Amino acid sequence: MNSSNNNYSVIHTGKLENINQSRFSLESLGTIQGKHFLKDELNLSGMEVSLNILPTKTSMPFFHKHNENEELYIFVKGSGQFQVDNEIFDVSEGSVVRVAPVAERTWRNNSAEDLTYFVIQAKENSLTGSTVEDGVITTRTVNWEQTVEHA
Amino acid sequence: MNSSNNNYSVIHTGKLENINQSRFSLESLGTIQGKHFLKDELNLSGMEVSLNILPTKTSMPFFHKHNENEELYIFVKGSGQFQVDNEIFDVSEGSVVRVAPVAERTWRNNSAEDLTYFVIQAKENSLTGSTVEDGVITTRTVNWEQTVEHA
């Protein structure tokens, strides 16, 4: 069950193959199948995230860049090719790509299975300080036996 | 092959099961197996990302919170439980969780297989404007036949 309060939100999208059923509509692009944006659903304030499937033997039909946001692509299934400006490279399970806002990017699935990947946007140069030191261990004791499961 | 310039970076970590071999060391925590931080390797400036595997029947041994950064957890394989403050819920493939900096969080793998997930940090409230409108389609033509593959 999806649930949330000010401190957290959780959405259960199900098996990753379900991404195929997602649809995203934008006036300038029409309807895109296989793309599920989650920022608004999760109430994120520092990043956007989308779950994506590009079907076999298809390409993004355009290049795009960004005004402010850095992008991170995490590939989890399938294989394809990615182009940034004049550079092209293969991607597959476990490939992780950073793209600066100003760069022109596109990608394709030239394989025989779905290309499954996540895209995260965050504002370029917005991190301050060390991300490792940003985490603080608290004194609360972990005790799974005392917890009551969320209804 | 890993490659990069100012406009992009790509790292090929291989099959997600390889995350098991990753090790992360921090003076205050000792060495953690199955955690691969990528911000420095990718030269990210707006977010941190880690690839993670928590082995079967194990729990994070502590709760932690953050000073500045919102966290996003994306679960891609296996199942477990997640606790935020006094709330507990199940997570599995396709579960996506937002956690506010101030919230205390821990999680466990109470299943019979590895729990595989990604964690992204970004500064709370750092996004400005619409993430969809931040993207701009450019006039460059997509033509995979004209491209030369990266050596």
XYZ file of C-alpha atoms in Angstrom:
302
model
C 0.000 0.000 0.000
C 1.316 3.458 -0.835
C 1.620 5.698 2.223
C 3.237 8.955 3.316
C 3.559 11.689 5.897
C 5.818 14.767 6.026
C 8.889 12.630 6.721
C 8.489 9.978 4.031
C 6.527 8.667 1.059
C 6.477 5.191 -0.460
C 5.040 4.142 -3.812
C 4.947 0.529 -4.939
C 5.123 0.473 -8.745
C 5.417 -3.325 -8.899
C 7.622 -5.397 -11.177
C 9.884 -3.257 -13.354
C 8.307 -4.730 -16.495
C 5.143 -2.795 -15.452
C 6.906 0.424 -16.507
C 5.818 -0.516 -20.035
C 2.238 0.361 -19.052
C 3.137 3.854 -17.808
C 2.213 6.858 -19.888
C 3.456 10.425 -19.648
C 1.737 13.237 -21.528
C 3.164 16.645 -22.332
C 1.629 19.133 -24.740
C 4.860 19.644 -26.677
C 5.728 15.936 -26.929
C 2.410 14.124 -27.029
C 2.098 10.903 -25.056
C 5.177 8.848 -24.228
C 4.704 5.213 -23.202
C 7.062 3.583 -20.717
C 7.952 6.664 -18.656
C 6.800 7.185 -15.052
C 7.762 10.464 -13.319
C 7.572 10.229 -9.518
C 8.573 13.629 -8.042
C 5.032 14.870 -7.508
C 3.710 11.493 -6.321
C 6.544 11.215 -3.765
C 6.591 14.939 -2.890
C 10.339 15.137 -3.609
C 11.909 18.593 -3.187
C 15.519 18.041 -4.269
C 15.248 15.748 -7.266
C 13.047 14.317 -9.994
C 13.072 10.611 -10.835
C 11.554 8.645 -13.693
C 11.309 4.892 -14.275
C 11.757 4.091 -17.962
C 11.542 1.296 -20.515
C 12.621 1.850 -24.124
C 11.335 -1.038 -26.285
C 13.604 -3.200 -28.417
C 15.015 -1.586 -31.590
C 13.829 1.947 -30.857
C 15.610 5.270 -30.388
C 14.718 8.486 -28.610
C 13.594 10.640 -31.564
C 15.436 13.805 -30.448
C 18.378 15.194 -28.494
C 17.660 17.213 -25.388
C 19.592 19.348 -22.921
C 18.680 21.017 -19.621
C 18.584 24.543 -18.288
C 19.612 23.885 -14.675
C 19.578 20.184 -13.894
C 22.280 17.558 -13.968
C 21.002 14.122 -15.019
C 21.958 10.668 -13.797
C 21.012 7.549 -15.795
C 21.127 4.126 -14.100
C 20.686 1.167 -16.468
C 19.306 -1.979 -14.851
C 18.296 -4.303 -17.709
C 18.935 -4.701 -21.431
C 21.522 -2.882 -23.503
C 21.756 0.051 -25.871
C 23.823 3.037 -26.926
C 24.059 6.521 -25.462
C 25.248 9.677 -27.224
C 26.438 12.900 -25.550
C 27.368 15.645 -28.040
C 29.707 13.784 -30.443
C 30.580 10.906 -28.085
C 28.809 7.555 -28.286
C 29.154 4.572 -25.941
C 27.418 1.302 -25.131
C 25.279 0.939 -21.994
C 23.929 -2.161 -20.253
C 23.031 -3.475 -16.786
C 25.156 -1.588 -14.253
C 26.081 1.351 -16.515
C 25.716 4.691 -14.708
C 25.929 7.962 -16.654
C 26.244 11.604 -15.534
C 25.228 14.273 -18.065
C 25.836 18.002 -17.512
C 22.862 20.317 -18.224
C 24.408 21.901 -21.326
C 25.210 18.598 -23.072
C 23.012 17.286 -25.880
C 21.975 13.681 -25.230
C 20.033 10.872 -26.852
C 19.988 7.073 -26.555
C 18.653 3.972 -28.234
C 17.855 0.333 -27.570
C 19.593 -1.650 -30.306
C 19.103 -4.973 -28.493
C 16.470 -7.713 -28.563
C 15.021 -7.001 -25.093
C 13.580 -4.015 -23.224
C 16.049 -1.365 -22.053
C 15.125 -0.565 -18.430
C 16.624 2.490 -16.687
C 16.060 5.221 -14.137
C 16.732 8.934 -14.713
C 17.315 11.313 -11.809
C 17.513 15.118 -12.132
C 19.084 17.375 -9.506
C 20.200 20.987 -9.743
C 23.815 21.279 -10.898
C 26.230 22.293 -8.103
C 23.453 22.169 -5.497
C 25.167 19.718 -3.131
C 27.007 21.370 -0.254
C 29.505 19.552 1.920
C 30.295 15.847 2.011
C 27.409 13.501 1.348
C 28.944 10.878 3.628
C 29.268 13.314 6.523
C 25.716 14.548 5.893
C 24.451 11.278 7.358
C 24.308 11.004 11.142
C 23.800 7.776 13.086
C 21.152 8.274 15.767
C 20.711 6.670 19.191
C 17.397 4.945 18.383
C 17.732 1.169 18.782
C 16.894 -1.128 15.870
C 14.429 -3.718 17.147
C 12.262 -5.309 14.472
C 10.430 -7.457 17.020
C 8.906 -4.397 18.728
C 7.612 -2.805 15.549
C 4.012 -2.912 14.433
C 3.546 -3.271 10.691
C 1.883 -0.440 8.823
C -1.747 -1.327 8.217
C 35.175 1.174 -21.005
C 34.632 3.978 -18.523
C 35.029 7.434 -20.073
C 34.278 11.096 -19.328
C 34.753 14.720 -20.218
C 33.268 17.883 -18.702
C 29.839 17.133 -20.173
C 29.451 13.493 -19.136
C 30.876 10.496 -17.296
C 30.038 6.801 -17.686
C 30.992 3.961 -15.357
C 30.177 0.341 -16.148
C 29.768 -1.503 -12.845
C 28.597 -4.721 -14.538
C 25.848 -7.082 -13.433
C 24.001 -5.817 -10.356
C 25.009 -8.962 -8.426
C 28.582 -7.543 -8.580
C 27.552 -4.930 -5.992
C 28.182 -7.689 -3.448
C 31.914 -7.308 -4.074
C 31.933 -3.544 -3.424
C 33.384 -2.250 -0.189
C 32.995 1.164 1.401
C 35.202 2.222 4.317
C 34.553 5.030 6.760
C 36.455 5.585 9.996
C 33.314 5.822 12.124
C 31.606 2.787 10.565
C 34.416 0.453 9.577
C 34.107 -1.383 6.264
C 30.678 -2.007 4.727
C 30.367 -4.665 2.025
C 27.865 -4.283 -0.805
C 27.825 -0.471 -1.038
C 29.281 1.455 -3.987
C 29.217 5.266 -3.837
C 29.580 6.890 -7.266
C 29.494 10.703 -6.836
C 33.242 11.200 -6.906
C 33.820 8.634 -9.676
C 31.165 10.293 -11.863
C 32.016 13.864 -10.808
C 28.387 14.542 -9.857
C 27.672 18.013 -8.436
C 23.971 17.849 -7.554
C 23.529 14.391 -6.074
C 25.185 11.353 -4.525
C 24.250 7.829 -5.605
C 25.096 4.433 -4.168
C 24.431 0.929 -5.509
C 23.583 -1.436 -2.662
C 22.994 -5.086 -1.803
C 21.859 -6.109 1.671
C 22.312 -9.899 2.075
C 19.488 -12.230 3.032
C 18.289 -12.121 6.660
C 20.303 -9.037 7.668
C 19.367 -5.598 8.983
C 21.097 -2.233 8.946
C 22.484 -2.123 12.519
C 21.503 1.495 13.186
C 19.073 4.304 12.338
C 20.435 7.365 10.572
C 19.189 10.803 9.586
C 20.660 13.612 7.476
C 21.645 17.216 8.025
C 20.720 18.647 4.613
C 19.946 15.899 2.131
C 16.703 14.264 1.071
C 17.097 10.580 0.236
C 15.447 8.468 -2.451
C 15.519 4.659 -2.287
C 14.736 2.619 -5.427
C 14.336 -1.120 -4.837
C 15.053 -3.303 -7.872
C 15.329 -6.886 -6.568
C 14.395 -8.888 -3.479
C 12.181 -7.770 -0.623
C 12.471 -6.397 2.879
C 11.097 -3.923 5.374
C 11.746 -0.208 5.802
C 11.225 1.853 8.962
C 10.893 5.660 9.140
C 10.490 6.974 12.710
C 7.633 4.774 14.024
C 6.255 3.690 10.632
C 7.201 0.362 9.068
C 6.326 -0.932 5.599
C 7.311 -3.686 3.193
C 9.490 -2.941 0.141
C 10.196 -5.026 -2.957
C 10.981 -4.646 -6.678
C 9.518 -1.333 -7.831
C 9.141 0.250 -4.380
C 10.372 3.867 -4.344
C 10.795 5.728 -1.042
C 11.394 9.409 -0.220
C 12.844 10.180 3.220
C 13.148 13.734 4.604
C 16.509 14.665 6.172
C 15.187 14.844 9.737
C 13.533 11.399 9.686
C 15.202 8.424 11.351
C 15.430 5.450 8.968
C 16.572 1.848 8.900
C 15.777 -1.209 6.785
C 16.244 -4.951 6.655
C 16.224 -7.878 4.264
C 13.918 -10.492 5.794
C 13.735 -12.519 2.563
C 15.663 -15.471 1.135
C 17.437 -13.508 -1.627
C 19.645 -10.419 -1.897
C 17.921 -7.043 -1.479
C 19.225 -4.813 -4.308
C 18.587 -1.066 -4.241
C 19.913 2.357 -5.164
C 20.060 5.370 -2.817
C 20.225 8.923 -4.151
C 20.891 12.014 -2.006
C 20.050 15.563 -3.100
C 19.776 18.746 -1.052
C 16.271 19.267 0.318
C 14.334 22.045 -1.471
C 17.152 22.559 -3.991
C 15.060 22.043 -7.133
C 13.824 25.261 -8.726
C 11.113 25.351 -11.361
C 9.500 22.465 -13.183
C 11.725 19.482 -13.930
C 9.762 18.737 -17.094
C 10.200 22.275 -18.417
C 13.871 22.199 -17.466
C 14.451 19.867 -20.419
C 14.747 21.454 -23.871
C 14.623 19.568 -27.171
C 17.478 20.687 -29.422
C 17.741 20.906 -33.203
C 20.530 18.289 -33.548
C 19.363 15.387 -35.707
C 19.460 11.847 -34.351
C 21.344 9.718 -36.891
C 22.910 6.572 -35.452
C 24.353 5.576 -38.829
C 26.616 8.651 -38.911
C 28.047 8.131 -35.447
C 31.463 6.658 -34.747
C 31.556 4.415 -31.713
C 33.701 5.472 -28.795
C 37.004 3.556 -28.919
